[in-house]
mmCIF file of C-alpha atoms in Angstrom:
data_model
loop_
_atom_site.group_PDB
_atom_site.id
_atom_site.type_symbol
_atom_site.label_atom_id
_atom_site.label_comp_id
_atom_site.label_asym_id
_atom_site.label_seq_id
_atom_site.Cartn_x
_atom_site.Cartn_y
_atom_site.Cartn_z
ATOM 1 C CA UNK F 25 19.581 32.313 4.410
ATOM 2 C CA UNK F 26 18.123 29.568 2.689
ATOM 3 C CA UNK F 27 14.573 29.833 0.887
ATOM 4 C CA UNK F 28 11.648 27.807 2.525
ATOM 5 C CA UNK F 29 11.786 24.113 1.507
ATOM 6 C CA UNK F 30 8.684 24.540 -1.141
ATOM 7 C CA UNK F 31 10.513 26.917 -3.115
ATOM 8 C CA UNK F 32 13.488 24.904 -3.656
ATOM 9 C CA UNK F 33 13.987 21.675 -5.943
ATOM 10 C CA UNK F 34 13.427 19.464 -3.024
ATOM 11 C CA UNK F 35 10.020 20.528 -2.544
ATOM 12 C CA UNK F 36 8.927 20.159 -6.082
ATOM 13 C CA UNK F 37 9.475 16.528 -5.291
ATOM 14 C CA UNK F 38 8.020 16.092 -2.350
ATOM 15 C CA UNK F 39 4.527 17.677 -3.723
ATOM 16 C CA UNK F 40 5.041 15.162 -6.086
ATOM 17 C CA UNK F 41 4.928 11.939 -3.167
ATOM 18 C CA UNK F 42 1.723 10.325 -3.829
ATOM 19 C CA UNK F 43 -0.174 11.200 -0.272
ATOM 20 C CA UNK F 44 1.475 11.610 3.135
ATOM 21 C CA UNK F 45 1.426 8.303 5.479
ATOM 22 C CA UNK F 46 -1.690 8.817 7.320
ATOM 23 C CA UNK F 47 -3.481 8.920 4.015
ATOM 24 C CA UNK F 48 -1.456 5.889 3.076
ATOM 25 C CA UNK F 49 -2.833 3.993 6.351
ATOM 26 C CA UNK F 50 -6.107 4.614 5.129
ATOM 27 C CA UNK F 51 -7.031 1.546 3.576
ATOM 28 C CA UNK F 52 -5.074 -0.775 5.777
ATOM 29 C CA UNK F 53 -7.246 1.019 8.460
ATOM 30 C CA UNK F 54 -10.981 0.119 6.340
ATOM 31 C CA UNK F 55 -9.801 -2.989 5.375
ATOM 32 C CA UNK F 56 -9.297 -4.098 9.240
ATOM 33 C CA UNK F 57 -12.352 -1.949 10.483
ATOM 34 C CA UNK F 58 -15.148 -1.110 8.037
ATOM 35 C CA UNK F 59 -17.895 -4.048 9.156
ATOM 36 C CA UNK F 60 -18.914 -4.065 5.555
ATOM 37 C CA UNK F 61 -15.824 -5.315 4.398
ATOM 38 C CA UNK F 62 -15.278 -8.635 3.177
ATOM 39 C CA UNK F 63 -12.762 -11.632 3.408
ATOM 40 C CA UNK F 64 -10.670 -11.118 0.064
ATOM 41 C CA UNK F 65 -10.941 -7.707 -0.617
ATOM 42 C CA UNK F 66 -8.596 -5.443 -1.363
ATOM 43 C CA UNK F 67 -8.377 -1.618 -0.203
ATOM 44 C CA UNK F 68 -6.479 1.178 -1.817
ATOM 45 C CA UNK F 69 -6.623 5.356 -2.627
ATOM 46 C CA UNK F 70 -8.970 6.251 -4.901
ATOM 47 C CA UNK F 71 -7.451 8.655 -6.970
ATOM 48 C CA UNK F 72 -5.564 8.877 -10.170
ATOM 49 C CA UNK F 73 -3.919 5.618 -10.700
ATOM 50 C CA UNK F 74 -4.408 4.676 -6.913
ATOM 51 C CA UNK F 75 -1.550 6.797 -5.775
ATOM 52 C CA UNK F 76 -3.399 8.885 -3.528
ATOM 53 C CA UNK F 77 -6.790 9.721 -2.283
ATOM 54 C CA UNK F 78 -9.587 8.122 0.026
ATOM 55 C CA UNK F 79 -9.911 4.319 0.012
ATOM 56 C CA UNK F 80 -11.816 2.198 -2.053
ATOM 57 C CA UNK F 81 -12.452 -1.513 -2.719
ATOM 58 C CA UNK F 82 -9.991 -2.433 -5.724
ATOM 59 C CA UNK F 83 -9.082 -5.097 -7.756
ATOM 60 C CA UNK F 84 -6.248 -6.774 -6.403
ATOM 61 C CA UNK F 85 -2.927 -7.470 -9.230
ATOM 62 C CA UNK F 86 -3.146 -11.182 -11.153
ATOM 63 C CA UNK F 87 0.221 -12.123 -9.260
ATOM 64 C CA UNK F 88 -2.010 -12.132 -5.832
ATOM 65 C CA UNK F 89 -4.225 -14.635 -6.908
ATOM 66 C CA UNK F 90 -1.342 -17.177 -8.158
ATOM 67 C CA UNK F 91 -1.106 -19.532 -5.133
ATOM 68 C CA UNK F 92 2.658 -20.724 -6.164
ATOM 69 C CA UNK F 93 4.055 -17.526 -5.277
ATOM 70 C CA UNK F 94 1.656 -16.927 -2.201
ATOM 71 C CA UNK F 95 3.748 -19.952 -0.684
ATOM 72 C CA UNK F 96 6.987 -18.808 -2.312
ATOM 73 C CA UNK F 97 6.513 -15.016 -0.374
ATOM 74 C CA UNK F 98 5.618 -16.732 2.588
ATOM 75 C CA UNK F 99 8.439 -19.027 3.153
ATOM 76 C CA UNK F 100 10.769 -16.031 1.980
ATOM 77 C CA UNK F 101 9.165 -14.353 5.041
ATOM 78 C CA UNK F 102 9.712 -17.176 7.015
ATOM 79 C CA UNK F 103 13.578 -17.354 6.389
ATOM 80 C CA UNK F 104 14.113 -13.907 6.606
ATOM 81 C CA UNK F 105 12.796 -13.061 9.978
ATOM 82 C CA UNK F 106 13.359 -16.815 11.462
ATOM 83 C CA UNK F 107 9.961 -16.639 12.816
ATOM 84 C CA UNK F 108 8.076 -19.724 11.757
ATOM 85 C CA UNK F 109 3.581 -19.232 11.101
ATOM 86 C CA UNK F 110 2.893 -23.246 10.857
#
């Protein structure tokens, strides 16, 4: 018989996965609900290094902000799932 999952390897590295999914839907879930939130901001976990925790209001990465590759994602999205958003 095997030992339970948490004493073997594999469960050393899964207590090391930042936060289970419904944690991870979190902020998606503030972002698109909280009536305080506002157009442009950016929601993520809290905790250390924003791998897991609550949400909060963050700043969002430079790369978001640069509108050359905003259209460069979104005609990559375009092409790949041959849905067109015009």
């Amino acid at each position: 018989m095997r030992a339970p999952l948490a004493d073997q390897g594999e469960g050393r590295l899964l207590q090391r996965v930042p936060q289970v999914a419904v944690m991870g839907a979190l902020p998606v879930l503030r972002a698109a609900t909280d009536p305080n939130v506002q157009g442009g901001e950016y929601y993520g976990p809290r905790g250390f290094q924003q791998s897991k925790g609550h949400p909060k209001a963050l700043s969002s990465s430079p790369q978001s902000y640069d509108v050359t590759l905003q259209r460069r994602l979104w005609a990559l999205s375009e092409e790949l799932t041959d849905i067109g958003f015009r």
